Coordinates of C-alpha atoms in Angstrom, one line a residue:
L1050 CA 41.0 101.3 34.7
V1051 CA 39.2 101.1 31.3
Y1052 CA 36.3 98.5 31.1
Q1053 CA 35.8 97.6 27.6
S1054 CA 33.4 94.6 27.7
P1055 CA 31.7 92.5 30.3
A1056 CA 33.2 89.3 31.6
L1057 CA 30.8 86.6 32.4
P1058 CA 30.9 84.0 35.2
G1059 CA 32.8 80.8 34.4
E1060 CA 34.8 82.5 31.6
Q1061 CA 38.6 81.9 31.5
L1062 CA 40.4 85.3 31.2
S1063 CA 43.9 85.9 30.3
I1064 CA 46.0 88.8 31.7
T1065 CA 49.0 90.2 30.0
T1066 CA 51.4 92.5 32.0
V1067 CA 54.0 94.7 30.2
P1068 CA 56.4 97.2 31.7
Q1069 CA 56.0 100.7 30.3
E1070 CA 58.3 103.0 32.2
S1071 CA 60.7 103.1 35.3
G1072 CA 62.3 105.4 37.5
A1073 CA 64.8 105.0 40.4
A1074 CA 62.0 103.9 42.9
W1075 CA 59.1 102.8 40.6
V1076 CA 58.0 100.8 37.6
L1077 CA 54.9 101.5 35.6
L1078 CA 53.1 98.3 34.4
R1079 CA 50.3 98.0 31.8
Q1080 CA 47.9 95.3 32.1
K1081 CA 45.2 94.1 29.6
I1082 CA 42.6 91.4 30.4
L1083 CA 41.1 89.4 27.5
G1084 CA 38.2 87.2 27.3
P1085 CA 38.4 83.6 25.9
D1086 CA 37.4 84.9 22.4
G1087 CA 40.2 87.5 22.4
R1088 CA 37.9 90.4 23.2
A1089 CA 39.3 93.2 25.4
V1090 CA 37.6 93.1 28.8
L1091 CA 39.7 95.7 30.8
E1092 CA 42.9 97.7 30.4
G1093 CA 44.7 99.5 33.2
H1094 CA 48.1 100.7 34.5
M1095 CA 49.7 100.0 37.8
K1096 CA 52.5 101.9 39.3
L1097 CA 54.8 99.8 41.9
V1098 CA 56.9 101.8 44.2
W1099 CA 59.7 100.4 46.1
V1100 CA 59.4 101.5 49.8
G1101 CA 62.2 101.1 52.5
P1102 CA 61.9 100.4 56.2
S1103 CA 61.2 104.0 56.9
G1104 CA 58.0 103.9 54.8
R1105 CA 59.7 106.2 52.1
P1106 CA 60.2 105.5 48.5
T1107 CA 63.7 104.1 47.9
R1108 CA 65.8 103.1 45.0
I1109 CA 64.8 99.7 43.6
P1110 CA 67.8 97.3 44.0
P1111 CA 69.3 96.3 40.6
E1112 CA 68.6 92.8 40.7
W1113 CA 64.8 93.4 41.4
K1114 CA 64.7 96.1 38.8
A1115 CA 66.0 93.9 36.2
K1116 CA 63.4 91.2 37.0
L1117 CA 60.5 93.8 37.1
V1118 CA 61.4 95.4 33.8
T1119 CA 62.4 92.4 31.7
S1120 CA 60.5 89.4 33.0
V1121 CA 57.0 90.6 33.3

């Protein structure tokens, strides 16, 4: 996470999430939080890993991967 400016109590923030990369069992998302005046408050990356019943990473089903990669 990269903190860029403070957010004040009561401010309405907006969050943008964009897919960056993906593998067979994971998707990397970039998130940006902006203040009400458009200033950057925080930027970060989040890696989502699909885990099967065994607790180990497994391939993301195609219907889920399509949603994660295109509709975020």
